[in-house]
mmCIF file with all atom_site columns, C-alpha atoms in Angstrom:
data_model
loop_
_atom_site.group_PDB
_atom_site.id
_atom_site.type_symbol
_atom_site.label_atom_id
_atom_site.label_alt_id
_atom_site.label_comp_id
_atom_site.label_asym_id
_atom_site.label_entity_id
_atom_site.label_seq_id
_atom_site.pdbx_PDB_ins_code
_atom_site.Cartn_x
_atom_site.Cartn_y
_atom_site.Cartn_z
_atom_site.occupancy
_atom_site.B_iso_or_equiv
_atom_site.pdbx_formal_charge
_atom_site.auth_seq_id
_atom_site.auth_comp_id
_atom_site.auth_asym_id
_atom_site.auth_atom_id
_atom_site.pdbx_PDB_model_num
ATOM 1   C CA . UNK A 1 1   ? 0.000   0.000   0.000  1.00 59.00 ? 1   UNK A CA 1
ATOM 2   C CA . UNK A 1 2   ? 2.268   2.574   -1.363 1.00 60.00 ? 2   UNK A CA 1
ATOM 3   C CA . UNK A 1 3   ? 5.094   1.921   1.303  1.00 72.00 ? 3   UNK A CA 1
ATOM 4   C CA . UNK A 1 4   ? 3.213   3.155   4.406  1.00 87.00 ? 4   UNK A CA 1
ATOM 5   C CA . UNK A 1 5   ? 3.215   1.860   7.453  1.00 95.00 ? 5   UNK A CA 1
ATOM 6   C CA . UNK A 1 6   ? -0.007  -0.106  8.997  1.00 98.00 ? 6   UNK A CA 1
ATOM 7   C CA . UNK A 1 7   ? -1.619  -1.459  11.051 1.00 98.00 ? 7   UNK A CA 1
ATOM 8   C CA . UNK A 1 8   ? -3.855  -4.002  10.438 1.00 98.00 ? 8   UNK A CA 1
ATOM 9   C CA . UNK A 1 9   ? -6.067  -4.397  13.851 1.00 99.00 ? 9   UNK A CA 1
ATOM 10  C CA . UNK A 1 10  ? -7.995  -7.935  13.936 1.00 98.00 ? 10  UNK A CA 1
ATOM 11  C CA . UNK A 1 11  ? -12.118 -8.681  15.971 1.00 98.00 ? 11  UNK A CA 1
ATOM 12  C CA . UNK A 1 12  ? -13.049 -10.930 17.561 1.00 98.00 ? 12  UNK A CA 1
ATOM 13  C CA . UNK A 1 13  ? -12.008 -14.562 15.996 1.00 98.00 ? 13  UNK A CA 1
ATOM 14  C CA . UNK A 1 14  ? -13.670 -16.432 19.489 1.00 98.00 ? 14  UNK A CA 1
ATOM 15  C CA . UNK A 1 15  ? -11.665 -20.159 18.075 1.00 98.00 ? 15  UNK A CA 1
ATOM 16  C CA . UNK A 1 16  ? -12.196 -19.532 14.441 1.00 98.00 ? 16  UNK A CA 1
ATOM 17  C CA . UNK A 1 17  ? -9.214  -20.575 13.055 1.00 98.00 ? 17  UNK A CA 1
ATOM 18  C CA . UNK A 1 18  ? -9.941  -21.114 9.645  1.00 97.00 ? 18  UNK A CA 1
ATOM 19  C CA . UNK A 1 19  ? -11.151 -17.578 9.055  1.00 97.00 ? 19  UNK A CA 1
ATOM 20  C CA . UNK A 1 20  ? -8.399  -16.375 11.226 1.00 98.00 ? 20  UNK A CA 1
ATOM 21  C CA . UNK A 1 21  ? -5.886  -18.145 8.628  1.00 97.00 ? 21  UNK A CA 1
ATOM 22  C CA . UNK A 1 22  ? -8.267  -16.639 5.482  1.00 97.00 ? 22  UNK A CA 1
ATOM 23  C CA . UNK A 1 23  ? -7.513  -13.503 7.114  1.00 98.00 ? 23  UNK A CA 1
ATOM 24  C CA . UNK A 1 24  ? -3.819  -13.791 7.877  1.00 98.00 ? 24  UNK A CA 1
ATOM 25  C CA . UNK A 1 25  ? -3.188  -14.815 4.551  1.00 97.00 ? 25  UNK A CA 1
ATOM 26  C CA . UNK A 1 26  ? -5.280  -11.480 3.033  1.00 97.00 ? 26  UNK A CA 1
ATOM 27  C CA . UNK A 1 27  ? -3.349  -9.099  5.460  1.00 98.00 ? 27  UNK A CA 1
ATOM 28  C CA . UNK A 1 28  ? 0.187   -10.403 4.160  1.00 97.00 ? 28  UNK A CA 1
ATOM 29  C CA . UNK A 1 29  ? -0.650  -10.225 0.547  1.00 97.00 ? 29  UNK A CA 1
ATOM 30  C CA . UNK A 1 30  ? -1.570  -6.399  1.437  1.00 96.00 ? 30  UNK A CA 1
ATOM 31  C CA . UNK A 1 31  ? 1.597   -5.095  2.852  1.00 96.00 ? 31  UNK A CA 1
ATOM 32  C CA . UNK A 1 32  ? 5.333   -6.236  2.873  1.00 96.00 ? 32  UNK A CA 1
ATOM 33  C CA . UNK A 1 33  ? 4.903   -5.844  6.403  1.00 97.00 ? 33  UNK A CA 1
ATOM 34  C CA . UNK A 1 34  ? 3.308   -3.904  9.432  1.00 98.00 ? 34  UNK A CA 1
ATOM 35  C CA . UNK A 1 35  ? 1.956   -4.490  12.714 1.00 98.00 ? 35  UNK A CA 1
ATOM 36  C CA . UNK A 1 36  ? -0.759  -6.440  13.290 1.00 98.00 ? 36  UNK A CA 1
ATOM 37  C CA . UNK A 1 37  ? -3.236  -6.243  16.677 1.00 99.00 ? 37  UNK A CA 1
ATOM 38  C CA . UNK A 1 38  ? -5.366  -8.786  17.705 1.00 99.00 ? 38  UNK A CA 1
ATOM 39  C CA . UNK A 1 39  ? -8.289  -7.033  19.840 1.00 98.00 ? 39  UNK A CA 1
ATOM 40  C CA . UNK A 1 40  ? -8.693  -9.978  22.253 1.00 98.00 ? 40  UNK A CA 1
ATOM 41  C CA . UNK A 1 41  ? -11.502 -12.956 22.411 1.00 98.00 ? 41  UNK A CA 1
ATOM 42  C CA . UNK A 1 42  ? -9.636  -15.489 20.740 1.00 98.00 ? 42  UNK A CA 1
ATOM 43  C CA . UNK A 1 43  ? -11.336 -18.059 22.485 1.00 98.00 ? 43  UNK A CA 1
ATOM 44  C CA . UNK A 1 44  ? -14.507 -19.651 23.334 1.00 98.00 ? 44  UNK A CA 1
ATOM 45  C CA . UNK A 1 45  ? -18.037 -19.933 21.533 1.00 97.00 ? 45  UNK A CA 1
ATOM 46  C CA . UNK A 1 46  ? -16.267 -21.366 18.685 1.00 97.00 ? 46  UNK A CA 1
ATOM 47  C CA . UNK A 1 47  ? -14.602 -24.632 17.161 1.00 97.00 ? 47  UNK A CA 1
ATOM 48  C CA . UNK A 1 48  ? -11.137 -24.585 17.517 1.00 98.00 ? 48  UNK A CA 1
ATOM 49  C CA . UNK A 1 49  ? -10.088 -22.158 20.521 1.00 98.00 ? 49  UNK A CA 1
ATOM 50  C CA . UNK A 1 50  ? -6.486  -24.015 20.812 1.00 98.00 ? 50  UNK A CA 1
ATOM 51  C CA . UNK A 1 51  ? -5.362  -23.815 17.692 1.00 98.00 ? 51  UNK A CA 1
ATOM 52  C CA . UNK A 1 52  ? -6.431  -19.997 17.119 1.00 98.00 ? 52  UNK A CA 1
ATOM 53  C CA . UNK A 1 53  ? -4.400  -19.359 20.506 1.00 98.00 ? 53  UNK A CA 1
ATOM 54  C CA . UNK A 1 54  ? -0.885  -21.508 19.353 1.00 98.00 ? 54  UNK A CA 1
ATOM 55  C CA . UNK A 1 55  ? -1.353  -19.784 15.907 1.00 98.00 ? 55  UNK A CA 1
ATOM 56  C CA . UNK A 1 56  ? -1.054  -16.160 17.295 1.00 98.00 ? 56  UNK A CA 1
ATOM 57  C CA . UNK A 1 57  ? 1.152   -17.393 20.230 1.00 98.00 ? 57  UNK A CA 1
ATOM 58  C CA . UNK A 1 58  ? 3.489   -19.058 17.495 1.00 98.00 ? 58  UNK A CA 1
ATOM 59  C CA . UNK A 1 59  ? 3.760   -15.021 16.104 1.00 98.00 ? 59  UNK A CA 1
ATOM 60  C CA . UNK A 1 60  ? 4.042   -14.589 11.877 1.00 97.00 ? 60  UNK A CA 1
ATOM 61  C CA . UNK A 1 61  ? 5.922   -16.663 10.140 1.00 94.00 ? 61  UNK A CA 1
ATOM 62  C CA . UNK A 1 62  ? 7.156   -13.800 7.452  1.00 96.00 ? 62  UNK A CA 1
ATOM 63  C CA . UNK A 1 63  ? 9.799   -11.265 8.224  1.00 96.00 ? 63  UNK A CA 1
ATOM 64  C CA . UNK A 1 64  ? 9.156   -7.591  8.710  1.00 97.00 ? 64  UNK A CA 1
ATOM 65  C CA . UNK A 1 65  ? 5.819   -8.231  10.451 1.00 98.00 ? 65  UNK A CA 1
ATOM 66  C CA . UNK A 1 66  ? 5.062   -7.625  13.929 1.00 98.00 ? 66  UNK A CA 1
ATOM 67  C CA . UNK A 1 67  ? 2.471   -9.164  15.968 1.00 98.00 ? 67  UNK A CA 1
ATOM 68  C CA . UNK A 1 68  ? 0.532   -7.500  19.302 1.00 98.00 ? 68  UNK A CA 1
ATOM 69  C CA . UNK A 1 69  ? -2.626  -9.267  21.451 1.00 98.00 ? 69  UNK A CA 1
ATOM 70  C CA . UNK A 1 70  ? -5.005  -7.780  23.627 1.00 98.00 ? 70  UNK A CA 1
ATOM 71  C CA . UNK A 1 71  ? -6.606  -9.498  26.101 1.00 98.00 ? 71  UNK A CA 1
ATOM 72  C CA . UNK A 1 72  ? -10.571 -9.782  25.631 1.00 98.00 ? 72  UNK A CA 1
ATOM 73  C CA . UNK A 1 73  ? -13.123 -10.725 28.219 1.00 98.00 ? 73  UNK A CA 1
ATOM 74  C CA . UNK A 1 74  ? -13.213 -13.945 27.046 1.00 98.00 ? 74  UNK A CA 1
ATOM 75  C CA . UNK A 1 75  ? -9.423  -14.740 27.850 1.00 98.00 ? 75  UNK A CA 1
ATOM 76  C CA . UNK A 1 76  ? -10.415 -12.830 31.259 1.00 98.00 ? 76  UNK A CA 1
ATOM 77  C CA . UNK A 1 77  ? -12.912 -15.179 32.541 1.00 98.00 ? 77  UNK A CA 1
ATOM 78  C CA . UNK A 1 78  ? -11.143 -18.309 31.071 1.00 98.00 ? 78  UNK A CA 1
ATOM 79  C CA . UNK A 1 79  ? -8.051  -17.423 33.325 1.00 98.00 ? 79  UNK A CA 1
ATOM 80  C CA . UNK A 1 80  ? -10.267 -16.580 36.092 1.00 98.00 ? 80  UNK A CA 1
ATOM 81  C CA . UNK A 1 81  ? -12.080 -20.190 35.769 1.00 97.00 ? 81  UNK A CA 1
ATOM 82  C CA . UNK A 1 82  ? -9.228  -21.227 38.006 1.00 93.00 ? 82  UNK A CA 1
ATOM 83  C CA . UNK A 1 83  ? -10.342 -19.322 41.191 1.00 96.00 ? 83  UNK A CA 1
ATOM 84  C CA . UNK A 1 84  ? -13.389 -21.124 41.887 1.00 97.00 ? 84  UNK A CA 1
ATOM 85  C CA . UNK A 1 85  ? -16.772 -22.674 41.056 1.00 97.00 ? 85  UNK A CA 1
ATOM 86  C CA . UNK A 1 86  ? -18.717 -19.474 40.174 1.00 97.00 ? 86  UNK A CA 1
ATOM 87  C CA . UNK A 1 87  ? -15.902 -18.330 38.077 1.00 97.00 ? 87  UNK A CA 1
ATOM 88  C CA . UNK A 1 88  ? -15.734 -21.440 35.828 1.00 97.00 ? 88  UNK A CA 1
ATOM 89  C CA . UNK A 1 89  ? -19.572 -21.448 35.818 1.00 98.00 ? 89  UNK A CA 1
ATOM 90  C CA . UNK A 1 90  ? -19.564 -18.224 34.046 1.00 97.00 ? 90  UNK A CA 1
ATOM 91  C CA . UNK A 1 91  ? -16.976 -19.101 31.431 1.00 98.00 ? 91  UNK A CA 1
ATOM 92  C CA . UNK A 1 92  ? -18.161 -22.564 30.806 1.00 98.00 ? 92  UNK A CA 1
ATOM 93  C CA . UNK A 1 93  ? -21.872 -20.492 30.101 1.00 97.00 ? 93  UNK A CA 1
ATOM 94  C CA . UNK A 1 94  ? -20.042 -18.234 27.833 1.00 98.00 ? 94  UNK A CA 1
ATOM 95  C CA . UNK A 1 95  ? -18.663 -20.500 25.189 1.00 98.00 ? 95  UNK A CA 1
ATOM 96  C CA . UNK A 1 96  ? -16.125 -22.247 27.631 1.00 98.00 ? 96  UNK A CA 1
ATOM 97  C CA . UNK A 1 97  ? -17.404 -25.638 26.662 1.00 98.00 ? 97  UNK A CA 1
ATOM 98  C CA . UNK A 1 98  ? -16.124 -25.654 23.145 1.00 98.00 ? 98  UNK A CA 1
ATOM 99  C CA . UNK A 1 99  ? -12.824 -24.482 24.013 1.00 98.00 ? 99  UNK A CA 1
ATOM 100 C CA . UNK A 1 100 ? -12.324 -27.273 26.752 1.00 97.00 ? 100 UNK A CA 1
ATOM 101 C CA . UNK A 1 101 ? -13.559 -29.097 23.866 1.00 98.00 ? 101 UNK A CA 1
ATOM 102 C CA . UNK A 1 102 ? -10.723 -28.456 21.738 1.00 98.00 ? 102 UNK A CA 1
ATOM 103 C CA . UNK A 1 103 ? -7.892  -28.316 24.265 1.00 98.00 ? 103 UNK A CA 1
ATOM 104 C CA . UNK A 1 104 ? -8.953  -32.060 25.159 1.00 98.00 ? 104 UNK A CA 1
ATOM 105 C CA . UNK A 1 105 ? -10.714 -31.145 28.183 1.00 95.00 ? 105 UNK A CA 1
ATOM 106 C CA . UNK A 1 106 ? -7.037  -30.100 29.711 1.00 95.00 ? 106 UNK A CA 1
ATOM 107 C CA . UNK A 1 107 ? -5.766  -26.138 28.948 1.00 97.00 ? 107 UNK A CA 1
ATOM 108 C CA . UNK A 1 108 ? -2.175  -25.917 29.376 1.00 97.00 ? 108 UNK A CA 1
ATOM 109 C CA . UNK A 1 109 ? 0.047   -23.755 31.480 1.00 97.00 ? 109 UNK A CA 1
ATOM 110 C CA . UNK A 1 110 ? 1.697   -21.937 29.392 1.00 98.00 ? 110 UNK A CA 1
ATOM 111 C CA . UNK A 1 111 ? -1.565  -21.176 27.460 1.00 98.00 ? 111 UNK A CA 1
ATOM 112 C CA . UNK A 1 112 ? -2.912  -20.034 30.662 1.00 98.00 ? 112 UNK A CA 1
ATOM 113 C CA . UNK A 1 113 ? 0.050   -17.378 32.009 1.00 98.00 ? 113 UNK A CA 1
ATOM 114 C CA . UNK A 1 114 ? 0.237   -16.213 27.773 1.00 98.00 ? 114 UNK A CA 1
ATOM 115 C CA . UNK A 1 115 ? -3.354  -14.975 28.063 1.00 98.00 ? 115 UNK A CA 1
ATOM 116 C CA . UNK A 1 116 ? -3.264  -13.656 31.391 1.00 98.00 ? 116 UNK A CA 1
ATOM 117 C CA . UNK A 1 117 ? -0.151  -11.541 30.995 1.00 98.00 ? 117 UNK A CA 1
ATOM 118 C CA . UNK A 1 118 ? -1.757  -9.775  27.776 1.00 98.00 ? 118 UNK A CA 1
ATOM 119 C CA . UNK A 1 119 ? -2.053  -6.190  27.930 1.00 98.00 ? 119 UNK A CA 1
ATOM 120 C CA . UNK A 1 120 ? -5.437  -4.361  28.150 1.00 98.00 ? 120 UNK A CA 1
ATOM 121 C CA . UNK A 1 121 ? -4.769  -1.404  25.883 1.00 98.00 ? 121 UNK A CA 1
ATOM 122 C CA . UNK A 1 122 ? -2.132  -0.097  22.948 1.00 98.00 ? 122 UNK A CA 1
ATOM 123 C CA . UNK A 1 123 ? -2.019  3.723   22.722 1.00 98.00 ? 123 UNK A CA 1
ATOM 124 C CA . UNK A 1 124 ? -0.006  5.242   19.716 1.00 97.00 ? 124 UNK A CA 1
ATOM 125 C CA . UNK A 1 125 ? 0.352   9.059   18.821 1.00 97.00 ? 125 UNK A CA 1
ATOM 126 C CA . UNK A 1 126 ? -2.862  8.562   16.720 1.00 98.00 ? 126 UNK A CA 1
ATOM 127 C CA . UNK A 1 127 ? -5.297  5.841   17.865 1.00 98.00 ? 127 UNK A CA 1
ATOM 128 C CA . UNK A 1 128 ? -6.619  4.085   21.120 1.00 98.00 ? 128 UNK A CA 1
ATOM 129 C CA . UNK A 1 129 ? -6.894  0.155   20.891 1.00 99.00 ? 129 UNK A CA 1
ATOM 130 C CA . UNK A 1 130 ? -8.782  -1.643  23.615 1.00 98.00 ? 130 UNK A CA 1
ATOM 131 C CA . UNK A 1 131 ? -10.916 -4.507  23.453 1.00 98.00 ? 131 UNK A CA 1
ATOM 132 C CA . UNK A 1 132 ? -14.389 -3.359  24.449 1.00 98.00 ? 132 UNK A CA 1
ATOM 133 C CA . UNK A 1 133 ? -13.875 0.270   24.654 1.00 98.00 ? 133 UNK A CA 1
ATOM 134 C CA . UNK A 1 134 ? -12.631 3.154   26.985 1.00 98.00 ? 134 UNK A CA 1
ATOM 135 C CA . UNK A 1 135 ? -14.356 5.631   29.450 1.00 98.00 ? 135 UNK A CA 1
ATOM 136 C CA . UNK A 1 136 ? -14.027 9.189   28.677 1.00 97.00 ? 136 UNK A CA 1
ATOM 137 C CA . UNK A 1 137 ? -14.911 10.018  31.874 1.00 97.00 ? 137 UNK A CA 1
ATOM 138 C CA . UNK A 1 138 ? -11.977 8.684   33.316 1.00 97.00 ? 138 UNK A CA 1
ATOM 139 C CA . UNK A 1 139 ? -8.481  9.443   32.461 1.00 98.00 ? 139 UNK A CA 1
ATOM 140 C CA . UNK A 1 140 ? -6.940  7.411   29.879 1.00 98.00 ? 140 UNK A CA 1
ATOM 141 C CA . UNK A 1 141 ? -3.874  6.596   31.896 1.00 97.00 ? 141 UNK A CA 1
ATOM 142 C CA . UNK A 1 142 ? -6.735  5.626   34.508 1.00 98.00 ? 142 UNK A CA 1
ATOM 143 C CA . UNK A 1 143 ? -9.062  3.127   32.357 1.00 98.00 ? 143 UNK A CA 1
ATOM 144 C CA . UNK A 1 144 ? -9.739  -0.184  34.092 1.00 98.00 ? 144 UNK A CA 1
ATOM 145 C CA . UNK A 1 145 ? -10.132 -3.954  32.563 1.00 98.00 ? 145 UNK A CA 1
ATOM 146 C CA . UNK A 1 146 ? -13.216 -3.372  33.654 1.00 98.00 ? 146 UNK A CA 1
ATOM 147 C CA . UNK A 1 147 ? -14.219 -0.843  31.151 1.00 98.00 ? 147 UNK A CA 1
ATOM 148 C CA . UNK A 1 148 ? -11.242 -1.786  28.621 1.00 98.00 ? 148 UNK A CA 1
ATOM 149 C CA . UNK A 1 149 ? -12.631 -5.552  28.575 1.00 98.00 ? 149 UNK A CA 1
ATOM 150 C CA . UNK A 1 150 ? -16.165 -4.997  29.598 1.00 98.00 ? 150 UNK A CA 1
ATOM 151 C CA . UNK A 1 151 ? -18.011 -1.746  28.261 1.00 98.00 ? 151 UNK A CA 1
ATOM 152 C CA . UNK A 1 152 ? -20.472 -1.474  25.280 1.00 97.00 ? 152 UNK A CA 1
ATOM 153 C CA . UNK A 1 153 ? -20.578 1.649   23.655 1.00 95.00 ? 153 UNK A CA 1
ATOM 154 C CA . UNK A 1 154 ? -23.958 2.614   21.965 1.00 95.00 ? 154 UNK A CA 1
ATOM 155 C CA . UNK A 1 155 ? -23.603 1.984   18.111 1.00 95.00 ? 155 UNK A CA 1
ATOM 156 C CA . UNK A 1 156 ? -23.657 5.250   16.892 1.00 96.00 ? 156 UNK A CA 1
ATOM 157 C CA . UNK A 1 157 ? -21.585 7.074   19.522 1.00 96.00 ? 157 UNK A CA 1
ATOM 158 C CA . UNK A 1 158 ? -18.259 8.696   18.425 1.00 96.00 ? 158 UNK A CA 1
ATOM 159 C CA . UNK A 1 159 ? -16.455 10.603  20.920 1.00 95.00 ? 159 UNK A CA 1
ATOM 160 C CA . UNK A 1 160 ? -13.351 12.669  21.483 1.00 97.00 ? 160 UNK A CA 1
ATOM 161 C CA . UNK A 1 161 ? -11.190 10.015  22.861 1.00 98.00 ? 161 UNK A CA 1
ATOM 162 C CA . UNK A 1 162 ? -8.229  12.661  23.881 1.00 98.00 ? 162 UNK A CA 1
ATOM 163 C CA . UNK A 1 163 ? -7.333  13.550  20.675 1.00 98.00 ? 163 UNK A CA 1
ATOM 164 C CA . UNK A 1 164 ? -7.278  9.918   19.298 1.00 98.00 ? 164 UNK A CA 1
ATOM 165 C CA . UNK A 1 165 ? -8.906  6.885   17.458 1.00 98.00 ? 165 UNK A CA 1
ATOM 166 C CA . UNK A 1 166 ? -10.725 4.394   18.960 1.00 98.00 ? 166 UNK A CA 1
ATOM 167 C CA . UNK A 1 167 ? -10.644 0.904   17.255 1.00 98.00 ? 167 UNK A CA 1
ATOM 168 C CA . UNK A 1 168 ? -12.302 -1.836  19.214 1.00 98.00 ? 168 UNK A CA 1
ATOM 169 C CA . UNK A 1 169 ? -14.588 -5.144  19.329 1.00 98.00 ? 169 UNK A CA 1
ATOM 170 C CA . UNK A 1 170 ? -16.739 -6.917  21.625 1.00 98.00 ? 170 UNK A CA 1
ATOM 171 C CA . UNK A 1 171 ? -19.647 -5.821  20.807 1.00 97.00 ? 171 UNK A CA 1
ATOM 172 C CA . UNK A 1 172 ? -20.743 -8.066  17.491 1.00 97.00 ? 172 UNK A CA 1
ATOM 173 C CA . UNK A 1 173 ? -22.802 -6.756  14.393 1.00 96.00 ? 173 UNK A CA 1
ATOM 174 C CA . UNK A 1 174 ? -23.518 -7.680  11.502 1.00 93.00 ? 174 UNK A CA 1
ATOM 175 C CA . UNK A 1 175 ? -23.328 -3.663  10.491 1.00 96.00 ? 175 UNK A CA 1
ATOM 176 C CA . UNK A 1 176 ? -19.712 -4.215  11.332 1.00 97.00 ? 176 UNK A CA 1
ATOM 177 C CA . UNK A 1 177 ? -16.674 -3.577  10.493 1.00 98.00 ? 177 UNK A CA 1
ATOM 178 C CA . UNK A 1 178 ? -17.590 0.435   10.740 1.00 98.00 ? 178 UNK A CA 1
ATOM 179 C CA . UNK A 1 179 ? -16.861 3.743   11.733 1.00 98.00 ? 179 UNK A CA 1
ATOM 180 C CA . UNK A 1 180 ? -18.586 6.036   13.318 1.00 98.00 ? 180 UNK A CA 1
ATOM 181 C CA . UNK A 1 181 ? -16.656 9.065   14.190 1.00 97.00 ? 181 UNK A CA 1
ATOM 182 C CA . UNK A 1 182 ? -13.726 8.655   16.285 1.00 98.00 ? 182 UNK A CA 1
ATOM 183 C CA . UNK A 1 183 ? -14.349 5.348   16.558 1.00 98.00 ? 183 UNK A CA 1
ATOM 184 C CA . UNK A 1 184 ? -14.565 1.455   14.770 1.00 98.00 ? 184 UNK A CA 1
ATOM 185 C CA . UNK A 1 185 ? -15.772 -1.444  15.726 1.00 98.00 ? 185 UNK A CA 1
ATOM 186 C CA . UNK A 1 186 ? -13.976 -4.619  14.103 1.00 98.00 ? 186 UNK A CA 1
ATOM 187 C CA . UNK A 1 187 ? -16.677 -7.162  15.362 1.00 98.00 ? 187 UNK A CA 1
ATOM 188 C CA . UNK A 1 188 ? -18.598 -8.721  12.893 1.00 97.00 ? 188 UNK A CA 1
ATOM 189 C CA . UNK A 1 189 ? -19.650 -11.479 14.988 1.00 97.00 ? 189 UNK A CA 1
ATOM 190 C CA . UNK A 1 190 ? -17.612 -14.077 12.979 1.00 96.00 ? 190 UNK A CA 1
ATOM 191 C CA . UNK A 1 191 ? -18.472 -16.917 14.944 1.00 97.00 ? 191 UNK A CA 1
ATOM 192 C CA . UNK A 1 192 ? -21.964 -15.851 14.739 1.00 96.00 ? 192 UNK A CA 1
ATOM 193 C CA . UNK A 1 193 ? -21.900 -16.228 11.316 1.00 94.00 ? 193 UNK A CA 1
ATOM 194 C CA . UNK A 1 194 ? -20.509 -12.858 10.456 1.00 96.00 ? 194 UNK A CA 1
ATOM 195 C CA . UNK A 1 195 ? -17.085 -12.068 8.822  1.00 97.00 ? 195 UNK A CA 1
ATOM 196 C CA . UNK A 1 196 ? -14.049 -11.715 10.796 1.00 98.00 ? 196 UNK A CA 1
ATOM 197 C CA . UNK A 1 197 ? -12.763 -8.396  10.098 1.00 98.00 ? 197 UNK A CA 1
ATOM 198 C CA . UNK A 1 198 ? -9.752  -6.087  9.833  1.00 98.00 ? 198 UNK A CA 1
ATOM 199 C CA . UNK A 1 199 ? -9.178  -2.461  10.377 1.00 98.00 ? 199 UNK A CA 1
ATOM 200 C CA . UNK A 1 200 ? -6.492  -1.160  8.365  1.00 98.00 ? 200 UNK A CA 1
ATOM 201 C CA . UNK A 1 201 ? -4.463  1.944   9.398  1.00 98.00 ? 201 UNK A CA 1
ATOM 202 C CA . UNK A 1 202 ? -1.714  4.015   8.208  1.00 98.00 ? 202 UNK A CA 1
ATOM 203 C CA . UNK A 1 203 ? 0.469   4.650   11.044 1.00 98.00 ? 203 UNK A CA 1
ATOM 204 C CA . UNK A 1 204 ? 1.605   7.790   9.879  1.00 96.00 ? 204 UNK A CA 1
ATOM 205 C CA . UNK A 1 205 ? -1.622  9.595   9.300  1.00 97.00 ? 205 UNK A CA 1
ATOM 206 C CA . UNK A 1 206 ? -4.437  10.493  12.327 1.00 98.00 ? 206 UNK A CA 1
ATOM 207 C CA . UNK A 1 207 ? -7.868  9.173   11.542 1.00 97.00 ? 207 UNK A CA 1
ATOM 208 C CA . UNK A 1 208 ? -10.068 6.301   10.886 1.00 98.00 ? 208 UNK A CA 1
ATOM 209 C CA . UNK A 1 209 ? -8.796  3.240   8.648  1.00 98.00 ? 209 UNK A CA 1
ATOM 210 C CA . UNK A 1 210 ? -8.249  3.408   4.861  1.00 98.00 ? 210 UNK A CA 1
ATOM 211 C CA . UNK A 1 211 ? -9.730  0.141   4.293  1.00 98.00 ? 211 UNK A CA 1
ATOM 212 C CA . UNK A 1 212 ? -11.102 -2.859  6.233  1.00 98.00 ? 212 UNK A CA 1
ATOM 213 C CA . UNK A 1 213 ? -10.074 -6.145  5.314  1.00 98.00 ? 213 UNK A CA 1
ATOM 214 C CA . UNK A 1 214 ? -12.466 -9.384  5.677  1.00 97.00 ? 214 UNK A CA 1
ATOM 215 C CA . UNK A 1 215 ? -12.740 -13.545 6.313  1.00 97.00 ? 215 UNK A CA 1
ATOM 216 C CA . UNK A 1 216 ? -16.402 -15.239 5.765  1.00 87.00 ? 216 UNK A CA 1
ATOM 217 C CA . UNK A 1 217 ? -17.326 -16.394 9.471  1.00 65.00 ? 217 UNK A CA 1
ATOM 218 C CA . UNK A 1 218 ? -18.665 -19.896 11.230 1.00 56.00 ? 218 UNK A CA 1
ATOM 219 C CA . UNK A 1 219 ? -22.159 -21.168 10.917 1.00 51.00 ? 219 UNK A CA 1
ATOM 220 C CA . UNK A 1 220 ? -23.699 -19.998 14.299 1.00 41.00 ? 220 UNK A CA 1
ATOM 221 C CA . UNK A 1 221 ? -22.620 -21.863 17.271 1.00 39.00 ? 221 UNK A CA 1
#
């Protein structure tokens, strides 16, 4: 893309591998290279959980490309599944099933300190990403998992976001990937049957992205 450099910021792909490796392949036939940010939810819901999670922790396999995840709420309550009955009850009711499914009923350690050392936000000079949202009420340097995993922003709210911005998921639509403002949401709902999506942005320019990039999704689970 005329030797800028991009971003390429990935929704939620909640275990679907296939698409995520439709959209891989689409992103690195776009760009000699760039950075690429997953927005979080990579597991659960979906059919292959494990393998989505050793594909991004394996990182790309071309040079000049770097890789960045987010945690999601999804990766939140599957690490917090450990602490006690009502914490595994609510993962298992929110897709955890499927991904004890495909780990063999067994999650690894490694798997389990990757996803709960992921960061909660990326600021750059020109853009905010998070994987639910942000709080403008609050300070950015302030913003809590609880509104960077957890918040839902009304569809057709843009704000001011300090200047900034914001790309984010979480909150699935079929109306998605779009931008409203100051702001885009990259979930399409993939594994509801929606596309997994891509927000493409040039790193050197402020705004919203120059192009969104898409994967068919899963049947509905």
């Amino acid at each position: 893309m005329n030797g800028r450099r991009l971003t390429f910021a990935v929704g939620d792909i909640h275990g679907c591998l296939a698409q995520l490796e439709t959209l891989l392949a689409s992103i690195e036939s776009a760009a000699p290279g760039g950075r690429v940010i997953f927005l979080g939810d990579l597991v659960d819901r979906g059919p292959d959980s494990r393998g989505v999670v050793e594909r991004i922790m394996a990182g790309p396999t071309l040079p000049g490309w770097q890789w960045i995840t987010l945690k999601g709420n999804h990766e939140e309550m599957l690490v917090a599944a450990r602490k006690g009955m009502a914490e595994m009850s609510m993962w298992l009711m929110n897709g955890g099933y499927e991904t004890l499914e495909s780990y063999g009923g067994a999650i690894p350690l490694s798997h389990l300190v990757w996803m709960a050392e992921l960061p909660s936000i990326l600021v750059d000079r020109f853009r905010i990403y998070a994987h639910a949202g942000v709080d403008e009420a609050v300070p950015l340097e302030e913003q809590s998992d609880e509104v960077l995993l957890w918040i839902r922003t009304d569809p057709d709210y843009s704000g001011r976001y300090w200047g900034r911005h914001l790309c984010h998921g979480h909150t699935p639509s079929r109306s998605n990937p779009r931008t409203v403002g100051n702001r885009t949401n990259v979930d399409s709902g993939a594994v509801f049957g929606g596309m997994l999506s891509c927000a493409v942005f040039d790193d050197d320019a402020p705004g919203g992205p120059i192009e969104f990039l898409v994967a068919a999704g899963e049947d509905a689970y």
